[in-house]
Amino acid sequence: MEVKNKKIGFVLTGSFCTFSKTIPKMKELIDKGAEVIPVMSYNSYLMDTKFGKASDFIKQIENITGKKIIHTIQDAEPIGPKKMTDIMIIAPCSRKYYVKASL
């Protein structure tokens, strides 16, 4: 899929062990010409874990994307109605979620 000039919502959920692999994918998309809009779940935005500090992940993501992270329900609500993205990436996306979303 061509991502040049696409607006991609990139959502990080609470599988903190995957952040080291998923965050660099944001940079790859930007390098291919996409605009990445970062979104984090409540827990992924606030919780420090053995995999790293939330503030470090936030800083890294905001540096890569050049955008503030959407991390509240109120800030995320306009994404759909205002058609802010062409596609959304949920990372990680568990099989359980994927199956529900595919039905």
PDB file of N, CA and C in Angstrom:
ATOM      1  N   MET A   1       0.838  -1.184   0.000  1.00  0.00           N
ATOM      2  CA  MET A   1       0.000   0.000   0.000  1.00  0.00           C
ATOM      3  C   MET A   1       0.882   1.246   0.000  1.00  0.00           C
ATOM      4  N   GLU A   2       0.547   2.179  -0.834  1.00  0.00           N
ATOM      5  CA  GLU A   2       1.249   3.456  -0.903  1.00  0.00           C
ATOM      6  C   GLU A   2       0.767   4.333   0.253  1.00  0.00           C
ATOM      7  N   VAL A   3       1.698   4.865   1.042  1.00  0.00           N
ATOM      8  CA  VAL A   3       1.309   5.697   2.186  1.00  0.00           C
ATOM      9  C   VAL A   3       1.652   7.174   1.998  1.00  0.00           C
ATOM     10  N   LYS A   4       2.295   7.494   0.903  1.00  0.00           N
ATOM     11  CA  LYS A   4       2.664   8.891   0.649  1.00  0.00           C
ATOM     12  C   LYS A   4       1.409   9.761   0.645  1.00  0.00           C
ATOM     13  N   ASN A   5       1.484  10.870   1.391  1.00  0.00           N
ATOM     14  CA  ASN A   5       0.391  11.842   1.523  1.00  0.00           C
ATOM     15  C   ASN A   5      -0.845  11.292   2.234  1.00  0.00           C
ATOM     16  N   LYS A   6      -0.718  10.169   2.907  1.00  0.00           N
ATOM     17  CA  LYS A   6      -1.832   9.628   3.705  1.00  0.00           C
ATOM     18  C   LYS A   6      -1.708  10.113   5.134  1.00  0.00           C
ATOM     19  N   LYS A   7      -2.849  10.359   5.767  1.00  0.00           N
ATOM     20  CA  LYS A   7      -2.896  10.696   7.188  1.00  0.00           C
ATOM     21  C   LYS A   7      -3.191   9.407   7.938  1.00  0.00           C
ATOM     22  N   ILE A   8      -2.223   8.998   8.757  1.00  0.00           N
ATOM     23  CA  ILE A   8      -2.326   7.728   9.456  1.00  0.00           C
ATOM     24  C   ILE A   8      -2.416   7.963  10.957  1.00  0.00           C
ATOM     25  N   GLY A   9      -3.532   7.548  11.535  1.00  0.00           N
ATOM     26  CA  GLY A   9      -3.659   7.548  12.988  1.00  0.00           C
ATOM     27  C   GLY A   9      -2.941   6.323  13.501  1.00  0.00           C
ATOM     28  N   PHE A  10      -1.957   6.512  14.373  1.00  0.00           N
ATOM     29  CA  PHE A  10      -1.172   5.401  14.892  1.00  0.00           C
ATOM     30  C   PHE A  10      -1.446   5.305  16.388  1.00  0.00           C
ATOM     31  N   VAL A  11      -2.180   4.268  16.781  1.00  0.00           N
ATOM     32  CA  VAL A  11      -2.646   4.116  18.155  1.00  0.00           C
ATOM     33  C   VAL A  11      -1.805   3.080  18.880  1.00  0.00           C
ATOM     34  N   LEU A  12      -1.214   3.485  19.996  1.00  0.00           N
ATOM     35  CA  LEU A  12      -0.486   2.553  20.853  1.00  0.00           C
ATOM     36  C   LEU A  12      -1.358   2.187  22.039  1.00  0.00           C
ATOM     37  N   THR A  13      -1.521   0.895  22.240  1.00  0.00           N
ATOM     38  CA  THR A  13      -2.285   0.397  23.377  1.00  0.00           C
ATOM     39  C   THR A  13      -1.318  -0.162  24.412  1.00  0.00           C
ATOM     40  N   GLY A  14      -1.850  -0.752  25.462  1.00  0.00           N
ATOM     41  CA  GLY A  14      -1.044  -1.100  26.631  1.00  0.00           C
ATOM     42  C   GLY A  14      -0.184  -2.338  26.592  1.00  0.00           C
ATOM     43  N   SER A  15       0.231  -2.811  25.467  1.00  0.00           N
ATOM     44  CA  SER A  15       1.234  -3.879  25.463  1.00  0.00           C
ATOM     45  C   SER A  15       2.605  -3.218  25.371  1.00  0.00           C
ATOM     46  N   PHE A  16       3.080  -2.774  26.513  1.00  0.00           N
ATOM     47  CA  PHE A  16       4.284  -1.960  26.593  1.00  0.00           C
ATOM     48  C   PHE A  16       5.519  -2.668  26.036  1.00  0.00           C
ATOM     49  N   CYS A  17       5.525  -3.989  26.094  1.00  0.00           N
ATOM     50  CA  CYS A  17       6.674  -4.751  25.597  1.00  0.00           C
ATOM     51  C   CYS A  17       6.853  -4.601  24.092  1.00  0.00           C
ATOM     52  N   THR A  18       5.834  -4.122  23.387  1.00  0.00           N
ATOM     53  CA  THR A  18       5.930  -3.975  21.929  1.00  0.00           C
ATOM     54  C   THR A  18       6.371  -2.578  21.501  1.00  0.00           C
ATOM     55  N   PHE A  19       6.434  -1.634  22.415  1.00  0.00           N
ATOM     56  CA  PHE A  19       6.731  -0.247  22.039  1.00  0.00           C
ATOM     57  C   PHE A  19       8.067  -0.117  21.311  1.00  0.00           C
ATOM     58  N   SER A  20       9.066  -0.868  21.731  1.00  0.00           N
ATOM     59  CA  SER A  20      10.386  -0.747  21.100  1.00  0.00           C
ATOM     60  C   SER A  20      10.354  -1.174  19.636  1.00  0.00           C
ATOM     61  N   LYS A  21       9.376  -1.990  19.258  1.00  0.00           N
ATOM     62  CA  LYS A  21       9.246  -2.416  17.862  1.00  0.00           C
ATOM     63  C   LYS A  21       8.228  -1.571  17.092  1.00  0.00           C
ATOM     64  N   THR A  22       7.216  -1.059  17.772  1.00  0.00           N
ATOM     65  CA  THR A  22       6.166  -0.328  17.063  1.00  0.00           C
ATOM     66  C   THR A  22       6.493   1.155  16.863  1.00  0.00           C
ATOM     67  N   ILE A  23       7.134   1.781  17.818  1.00  0.00           N
ATOM     68  CA  ILE A  23       7.441   3.209  17.689  1.00  0.00           C
ATOM     69  C   ILE A  23       8.315   3.494  16.458  1.00  0.00           C
ATOM     70  N   PRO A  24       9.347   2.690  16.174  1.00  0.00           N
ATOM     71  CA  PRO A  24      10.132   2.945  14.957  1.00  0.00           C
ATOM     72  C   PRO A  24       9.311   2.834  13.664  1.00  0.00           C
ATOM     73  N   LYS A  25       8.198   2.115  13.699  1.00  0.00           N
ATOM     74  CA  LYS A  25       7.339   2.007  12.511  1.00  0.00           C
ATOM     75  C   LYS A  25       6.715   3.356  12.171  1.00  0.00           C
ATOM     76  N   MET A  26       6.506   4.199  13.174  1.00  0.00           N
ATOM     77  CA  MET A  26       6.005   5.551  12.915  1.00  0.00           C
ATOM     78  C   MET A  26       6.998   6.303  12.033  1.00  0.00           C
ATOM     79  N   LYS A  27       8.266   6.201  12.378  1.00  0.00           N
ATOM     80  CA  LYS A  27       9.316   6.878  11.605  1.00  0.00           C
ATOM     81  C   LYS A  27       9.367   6.336  10.184  1.00  0.00           C
ATOM     82  N   GLU A  28       9.232   5.028  10.042  1.00  0.00           N
ATOM     83  CA  GLU A  28       9.238   4.430   8.702  1.00  0.00           C
ATOM     84  C   GLU A  28       8.110   4.995   7.846  1.00  0.00           C
ATOM     85  N   LEU A  29       6.930   5.135   8.435  1.00  0.00           N
ATOM     86  CA  LEU A  29       5.790   5.674   7.692  1.00  0.00           C
ATOM     87  C   LEU A  29       6.030   7.126   7.288  1.00  0.00           C
ATOM     88  N   ILE A  30       6.585   7.904   8.206  1.00  0.00           N
ATOM     89  CA  ILE A  30       6.891   9.308   7.912  1.00  0.00           C
ATOM     90  C   ILE A  30       7.947   9.388   6.811  1.00  0.00           C
ATOM     91  N   ASP A  31       8.953   8.530   6.903  1.00  0.00           N
ATOM     92  CA  ASP A  31      10.003   8.510   5.876  1.00  0.00           C
ATOM     93  C   ASP A  31       9.436   8.160   4.503  1.00  0.00           C
ATOM     94  N   LYS A  32       8.326   7.433   4.463  1.00  0.00           N
ATOM     95  CA  LYS A  32       7.673   7.074   3.199  1.00  0.00           C
ATOM     96  C   LYS A  32       6.668   8.129   2.741  1.00  0.00           C
ATOM     97  N   GLY A  33       6.578   9.245   3.492  1.00  0.00           N
ATOM     98  CA  GLY A  33       5.738  10.353   3.059  1.00  0.00           C
ATOM     99  C   GLY A  33       4.389  10.468   3.741  1.00  0.00           C
ATOM    100  N   ALA A  34       4.124   9.645   4.756  1.00  0.00           N
ATOM    101  CA  ALA A  34       2.850   9.717   5.477  1.00  0.00           C
ATOM    102  C   ALA A  34       2.907  10.773   6.572  1.00  0.00           C
ATOM    103  N   GLU A  35       1.743  11.272   6.930  1.00  0.00           N
ATOM    104  CA  GLU A  35       1.595  12.112   8.116  1.00  0.00           C
ATOM    105  C   GLU A  35       1.054  11.206   9.207  1.00  0.00           C
ATOM    106  N   VAL A  36       1.794  11.085  10.301  1.00  0.00           N
ATOM    107  CA  VAL A  36       1.386  10.204  11.387  1.00  0.00           C
ATOM    108  C   VAL A  36       0.808  11.033  12.527  1.00  0.00           C
ATOM    109  N   ILE A  37      -0.415  10.683  12.913  1.00  0.00           N
ATOM    110  CA  ILE A  37      -1.098  11.325  14.034  1.00  0.00           C
ATOM    111  C   ILE A  37      -1.052  10.339  15.204  1.00  0.00           C
ATOM    112  N   PRO A  38      -0.249  10.648  16.239  1.00  0.00           N
ATOM    113  CA  PRO A  38      -0.084   9.695  17.335  1.00  0.00           C
ATOM    114  C   PRO A  38      -1.239   9.728  18.338  1.00  0.00           C
ATOM    115  N   VAL A  39      -1.653   8.532  18.731  1.00  0.00           N
ATOM    116  CA  VAL A  39      -2.717   8.374  19.729  1.00  0.00           C
ATOM    117  C   VAL A  39      -2.244   7.309  20.711  1.00  0.00           C
ATOM    118  N   MET A  40      -2.449   7.553  21.991  1.00  0.00           N
ATOM    119  CA  MET A  40      -2.111   6.560  23.010  1.00  0.00           C
ATOM    120  C   MET A  40      -3.307   6.341  23.919  1.00  0.00           C
ATOM    121  N   SER A  41      -3.482   5.104  24.332  1.00  0.00           N
ATOM    122  CA  SER A  41      -4.528   4.811  25.309  1.00  0.00           C
ATOM    123  C   SER A  41      -4.156   5.462  26.643  1.00  0.00           C
ATOM    124  N   TYR A  42      -5.133   5.562  27.511  1.00  0.00           N
ATOM    125  CA  TYR A  42      -4.946   6.172  28.826  1.00  0.00           C
ATOM    126  C   TYR A  42      -3.761   5.540  29.554  1.00  0.00           C
ATOM    127  N   ASN A  43      -3.758   4.217  29.654  1.00  0.00           N
ATOM    128  CA  ASN A  43      -2.691   3.533  30.382  1.00  0.00           C
ATOM    129  C   ASN A  43      -1.341   3.657  29.696  1.00  0.00           C
ATOM    130  N   SER A  44      -1.302   3.530  28.390  1.00  0.00           N
ATOM    131  CA  SER A  44      -0.009   3.612  27.710  1.00  0.00           C
ATOM    132  C   SER A  44       0.591   5.010  27.825  1.00  0.00           C
ATOM    133  N   TYR A  45      -0.255   6.027  27.950  1.00  0.00           N
ATOM    134  CA  TYR A  45       0.220   7.403  28.078  1.00  0.00           C
ATOM    135  C   TYR A  45       0.737   7.704  29.490  1.00  0.00           C
ATOM    136  N   LEU A  46       0.190   7.043  30.501  1.00  0.00           N
ATOM    137  CA  LEU A  46       0.490   7.410  31.882  1.00  0.00           C
ATOM    138  C   LEU A  46       1.356   6.436  32.674  1.00  0.00           C
ATOM    139  N   MET A  47       1.405   5.177  32.273  1.00  0.00           N
ATOM    140  CA  MET A  47       2.047   4.169  33.117  1.00  0.00           C
ATOM    141  C   MET A  47       3.514   3.939  32.792  1.00  0.00           C
ATOM    142  N   ASP A  48       4.334   3.949  33.840  1.00  0.00           N
ATOM    143  CA  ASP A  48       5.713   3.499  33.728  1.00  0.00           C
ATOM    144  C   ASP A  48       5.708   1.992  33.986  1.00  0.00           C
ATOM    145  N   THR A  49       6.493   1.260  33.222  1.00  0.00           N
ATOM    146  CA  THR A  49       6.566  -0.191  33.400  1.00  0.00           C
ATOM    147  C   THR A  49       8.027  -0.620  33.334  1.00  0.00           C
ATOM    148  N   LYS A  50       8.251  -1.917  33.480  1.00  0.00           N
ATOM    149  CA  LYS A  50       9.623  -2.420  33.367  1.00  0.00           C
ATOM    150  C   LYS A  50      10.178  -2.239  31.960  1.00  0.00           C
ATOM    151  N   PHE A  51       9.308  -1.931  31.008  1.00  0.00           N
ATOM    152  CA  PHE A  51       9.745  -1.726  29.630  1.00  0.00           C
ATOM    153  C   PHE A  51      10.112  -0.276  29.335  1.00  0.00           C
ATOM    154  N   GLY A  52       9.850   0.615  30.284  1.00  0.00           N
ATOM    155  CA  GLY A  52      10.234   2.005  30.098  1.00  0.00           C
ATOM    156  C   GLY A  52       9.278   2.973  30.762  1.00  0.00           C
ATOM    157  N   LYS A  53       9.690   4.233  30.792  1.00  0.00           N
ATOM    158  CA  LYS A  53       8.878   5.295  31.381  1.00  0.00           C
ATOM    159  C   LYS A  53       7.956   5.889  30.325  1.00  0.00           C
ATOM    160  N   ALA A  54       6.742   6.152  30.732  1.00  0.00           N
ATOM    161  CA  ALA A  54       5.762   6.748  29.821  1.00  0.00           C
ATOM    162  C   ALA A  54       6.301   8.058  29.238  1.00  0.00           C
ATOM    163  N   SER A  55       6.922   8.873  30.080  1.00  0.00           N
ATOM    164  CA  SER A  55       7.426  10.172  29.607  1.00  0.00           C
ATOM    165  C   SER A  55       8.483  10.007  28.515  1.00  0.00           C
ATOM    166  N   ASP A  56       9.282   8.952  28.607  1.00  0.00           N
ATOM    167  CA  ASP A  56      10.295   8.709  27.569  1.00  0.00           C
ATOM    168  C   ASP A  56       9.639   8.312  26.248  1.00  0.00           C
ATOM    169  N   PHE A  57       8.613   7.453  26.318  1.00  0.00           N
ATOM    170  CA  PHE A  57       7.897   7.055  25.099  1.00  0.00           C
ATOM    171  C   PHE A  57       7.207   8.267  24.472  1.00  0.00           C
ATOM    172  N   ILE A  58       6.582   9.080  25.314  1.00  0.00           N
ATOM    173  CA  ILE A  58       5.881  10.272  24.824  1.00  0.00           C
ATOM    174  C   ILE A  58       6.856  11.204  24.101  1.00  0.00           C
ATOM    175  N   LYS A  59       7.978  11.451  24.719  1.00  0.00           N
ATOM    176  CA  LYS A  59       8.987  12.333  24.127  1.00  0.00           C
ATOM    177  C   LYS A  59       9.461  11.780  22.783  1.00  0.00           C
ATOM    178  N   GLN A  60       9.733  10.482  22.740  1.00  0.00           N
ATOM    179  CA  GLN A  60      10.206   9.847  21.510  1.00  0.00           C
ATOM    180  C   GLN A  60       9.163   9.963  20.394  1.00  0.00           C
ATOM    181  N   ILE A  61       7.919   9.672  20.713  1.00  0.00           N
ATOM    182  CA  ILE A  61       6.842   9.718  19.711  1.00  0.00           C
ATOM    183  C   ILE A  61       6.618  11.143  19.219  1.00  0.00           C
ATOM    184  N   GLU A  62       6.584  12.099  20.130  1.00  0.00           N
ATOM    185  CA  GLU A  62       6.356  13.482  19.731  1.00  0.00           C
ATOM    186  C   GLU A  62       7.526  14.029  18.918  1.00  0.00           C
ATOM    187  N   ASN A  63       8.741  13.567  19.203  1.00  0.00           N
ATOM    188  CA  ASN A  63       9.895  13.980  18.397  1.00  0.00           C
ATOM    189  C   ASN A  63       9.821  13.387  16.996  1.00  0.00           C
ATOM    190  N   ILE A  64       9.415  12.140  16.898  1.00  0.00           N
ATOM    191  CA  ILE A  64       9.321  11.475  15.590  1.00  0.00           C
ATOM    192  C   ILE A  64       8.236  12.118  14.726  1.00  0.00           C
ATOM    193  N   THR A  65       7.069  12.352  15.331  1.00  0.00           N
ATOM    194  CA  THR A  65       5.917  12.816  14.553  1.00  0.00           C
ATOM    195  C   THR A  65       5.817  14.327  14.441  1.00  0.00           C
ATOM    196  N   GLY A  66       6.411  15.032  15.389  1.00  0.00           N
ATOM    197  CA  GLY A  66       6.266  16.488  15.420  1.00  0.00           C
ATOM    198  C   GLY A  66       4.888  16.924  15.876  1.00  0.00           C
ATOM    199  N   LYS A  67       4.161  16.011  16.521  1.00  0.00           N
ATOM    200  CA  LYS A  67       2.790  16.296  16.970  1.00  0.00           C
ATOM    201  C   LYS A  67       2.595  15.883  18.425  1.00  0.00           C
ATOM    202  N   LYS A  68       1.706  16.586  19.093  1.00  0.00           N
ATOM    203  CA  LYS A  68       1.296  16.182  20.431  1.00  0.00           C
ATOM    204  C   LYS A  68       0.455  14.919  20.320  1.00  0.00           C
ATOM    205  N   ILE A  69       0.594  14.053  21.291  1.00  0.00           N
ATOM    206  CA  ILE A  69      -0.142  12.799  21.291  1.00  0.00           C
ATOM    207  C   ILE A  69      -1.577  13.023  21.751  1.00  0.00           C
ATOM    208  N   ILE A  70      -2.502  12.452  21.027  1.00  0.00           N
ATOM    209  CA  ILE A  70      -3.904  12.431  21.451  1.00  0.00           C
ATOM    210  C   ILE A  70      -4.008  11.323  22.493  1.00  0.00           C
ATOM    211  N   HIS A  71      -4.457  11.674  23.699  1.00  0.00           N
ATOM    212  CA  HIS A  71      -4.479  10.662  24.754  1.00  0.00           C
ATOM    213  C   HIS A  71      -5.718  10.714  25.653  1.00  0.00           C
ATOM    214  N   THR A  72      -6.673  11.535  25.306  1.00  0.00           N
ATOM    215  CA  THR A  72      -7.919  11.561  26.078  1.00  0.00           C
ATOM    216  C   THR A  72      -9.081  11.225  25.139  1.00  0.00           C
ATOM    217  N   ILE A  73     -10.144  10.747  25.724  1.00  0.00           N
ATOM    218  CA  ILE A  73     -11.331  10.440  24.927  1.00  0.00           C
ATOM    219  C   ILE A  73     -11.839  11.711  24.248  1.00  0.00           C
ATOM    220  N   GLN A  74     -11.846  12.815  24.974  1.00  0.00           N
ATOM    221  CA  GLN A  74     -12.336  14.070  24.417  1.00  0.00           C
ATOM    222  C   GLN A  74     -11.526  14.501  23.196  1.00  0.00           C
ATOM    223  N   ASP A  75     -10.205  14.327  23.256  1.00  0.00           N
ATOM    224  CA  ASP A  75      -9.368  14.715  22.120  1.00  0.00           C
ATOM    225  C   ASP A  75      -9.475  13.726  20.956  1.00  0.00           C
ATOM    226  N   ALA A  76      -9.802  12.469  21.272  1.00  0.00           N
ATOM    227  CA  ALA A  76      -9.910  11.445  20.229  1.00  0.00           C
ATOM    228  C   ALA A  76     -11.273  11.455  19.531  1.00  0.00           C
ATOM    229  N   GLU A  77     -12.304  11.966  20.193  1.00  0.00           N
ATOM    230  CA  GLU A  77     -13.660  11.934  19.634  1.00  0.00           C
ATOM    231  C   GLU A  77     -13.772  12.527  18.228  1.00  0.00           C
ATOM    232  N   PRO A  78     -13.092  13.623  17.906  1.00  0.00           N
ATOM    233  CA  PRO A  78     -13.248  14.210  16.562  1.00  0.00           C
ATOM    234  C   PRO A  78     -12.578  13.430  15.430  1.00  0.00           C
ATOM    235  N   ILE A  79     -11.744  12.452  15.735  1.00  0.00           N
ATOM    236  CA  ILE A  79     -10.990  11.765  14.684  1.00  0.00           C
ATOM    237  C   ILE A  79     -11.908  11.224  13.591  1.00  0.00           C
ATOM    238  N   GLY A  80     -12.955  10.521  13.956  1.00  0.00           N
ATOM    239  CA  GLY A  80     -13.874   9.960  12.962  1.00  0.00           C
ATOM    240  C   GLY A  80     -14.753  11.001  12.298  1.00  0.00           C
ATOM    241  N   PRO A  81     -15.526  11.765  13.092  1.00  0.00           N
ATOM    242  CA  PRO A  81     -16.437  12.737  12.479  1.00  0.00           C
ATOM    243  C   PRO A  81     -15.736  13.791  11.610  1.00  0.00           C
ATOM    244  N   LYS A  82     -14.549  14.196  11.993  1.00  0.00           N
ATOM    245  CA  LYS A  82     -13.820  15.205  11.211  1.00  0.00           C
ATOM    246  C   LYS A  82     -12.934  14.588  10.130  1.00  0.00           C
ATOM    247  N   LYS A  83     -12.996  13.259  10.024  1.00  0.00           N
ATOM    248  CA  LYS A  83     -12.206  12.534   9.018  1.00  0.00           C
ATOM    249  C   LYS A  83     -10.740  12.978   9.055  1.00  0.00           C
ATOM    250  N   MET A  84     -10.166  12.905  10.252  1.00  0.00           N
ATOM    251  CA  MET A  84      -8.792  13.346  10.467  1.00  0.00           C
ATOM    252  C   MET A  84      -7.747  12.372   9.925  1.00  0.00           C
ATOM    253  N   THR A  85      -8.157  11.142   9.633  1.00  0.00           N
ATOM    254  CA  THR A  85      -7.204  10.147   9.146  1.00  0.00           C
ATOM    255  C   THR A  85      -7.760   9.424   7.920  1.00  0.00           C
ATOM    256  N   ASP A  86      -6.832   8.902   7.123  1.00  0.00           N
ATOM    257  CA  ASP A  86      -7.217   8.036   6.015  1.00  0.00           C
ATOM    258  C   ASP A  86      -7.310   6.589   6.494  1.00  0.00           C
ATOM    259  N   ILE A  87      -6.388   6.222   7.370  1.00  0.00           N
ATOM    260  CA  ILE A  87      -6.396   4.892   7.974  1.00  0.00           C
ATOM    261  C   ILE A  87      -5.945   4.995   9.423  1.00  0.00           C
ATOM    262  N   MET A  88      -6.250   3.960  10.189  1.00  0.00           N
ATOM    263  CA  MET A  88      -5.812   3.881  11.580  1.00  0.00           C
ATOM    264  C   MET A  88      -5.045   2.579  11.753  1.00  0.00           C
ATOM    265  N   ILE A  89      -3.938   2.675  12.476  1.00  0.00           N
ATOM    266  CA  ILE A  89      -3.163   1.497  12.856  1.00  0.00           C
ATOM    267  C   ILE A  89      -3.295   1.351  14.362  1.00  0.00           C
ATOM    268  N   ILE A  90      -3.710   0.186  14.810  1.00  0.00           N
ATOM    269  CA  ILE A  90      -3.797  -0.116  16.235  1.00  0.00           C
ATOM    270  C   ILE A  90      -2.652  -1.070  16.530  1.00  0.00           C
ATOM    271  N   ALA A  91      -1.741  -0.652  17.400  1.00  0.00           N
ATOM    272  CA  ALA A  91      -0.552  -1.465  17.660  1.00  0.00           C
ATOM    273  C   ALA A  91      -0.292  -1.563  19.159  1.00  0.00           C
ATOM    274  N   PRO A  92      -0.239  -2.699  19.715  1.00  0.00           N
ATOM    275  CA  PRO A  92      -0.510  -3.961  19.031  1.00  0.00           C
ATOM    276  C   PRO A  92      -2.013  -4.178  18.896  1.00  0.00           C
ATOM    277  N   CYS A  93      -2.368  -5.012  17.974  1.00  0.00           N
ATOM    278  CA  CYS A  93      -3.768  -5.361  17.762  1.00  0.00           C
ATOM    279  C   CYS A  93      -3.900  -6.858  18.025  1.00  0.00           C
ATOM    280  N   SER A  94      -4.452  -7.186  19.168  1.00  0.00           N
ATOM    281  CA  SER A  94      -4.564  -8.599  19.526  1.00  0.00           C
ATOM    282  C   SER A  94      -5.507  -9.324  18.580  1.00  0.00           C
ATOM    283  N   ARG A  95      -5.348 -10.627  18.508  1.00  0.00           N
ATOM    284  CA  ARG A  95      -6.222 -11.429  17.653  1.00  0.00           C
ATOM    285  C   ARG A  95      -7.677 -11.259  18.075  1.00  0.00           C
ATOM    286  N   LYS A  96      -7.919 -11.169  19.376  1.00  0.00           N
ATOM    287  CA  LYS A  96      -9.294 -11.006  19.863  1.00  0.00           C
ATOM    288  C   LYS A  96      -9.900  -9.709  19.317  1.00  0.00           C
ATOM    289  N   TYR A  97      -9.151  -8.602  19.366  1.00  0.00           N
ATOM    290  CA  TYR A  97      -9.651  -7.329  18.861  1.00  0.00           C
ATOM    291  C   TYR A  97      -9.812  -7.384  17.346  1.00  0.00           C
ATOM    292  N   TYR A  98      -8.815  -7.947  16.671  1.00  0.00           N
ATOM    293  CA  TYR A  98      -8.855  -8.031  15.215  1.00  0.00           C
ATOM    294  C   TYR A  98     -10.072  -8.792  14.731  1.00  0.00           C
ATOM    295  N   VAL A  99     -10.386  -9.897  15.382  1.00  0.00           N
ATOM    296  CA  VAL A  99     -11.544 -10.704  14.987  1.00  0.00           C
ATOM    297  C   VAL A  99     -12.819  -9.908  15.187  1.00  0.00           C
ATOM    298  N   LYS A 100     -12.958  -9.208  16.302  1.00  0.00           N
ATOM    299  CA  LYS A 100     -14.155  -8.400  16.548  1.00  0.00           C
ATOM    300  C   LYS A 100     -14.292  -7.280  15.526  1.00  0.00           C
ATOM    301  N   ALA A 101     -13.172  -6.636  15.190  1.00  0.00           N
ATOM    302  CA  ALA A 101     -13.206  -5.512  14.253  1.00  0.00           C
ATOM    303  C   ALA A 101     -13.501  -5.982  12.830  1.00  0.00           C
ATOM    304  N   SER A 102     -13.184  -7.225  12.533  1.00  0.00           N
ATOM    305  CA  SER A 102     -13.363  -7.751  11.185  1.00  0.00           C
ATOM    306  C   SER A 102     -14.781  -8.237  10.902  1.00  0.00           C
ATOM    307  N   LEU A 103     -15.581  -8.418  11.942  1.00  0.00           N
ATOM    308  CA  LEU A 103     -16.929  -8.962  11.749  1.00  0.00           C
ATOM    309  C   LEU A 103     -17.882  -7.974  11.154  1.00  0.00           C
TER     310      LEU A 103
END
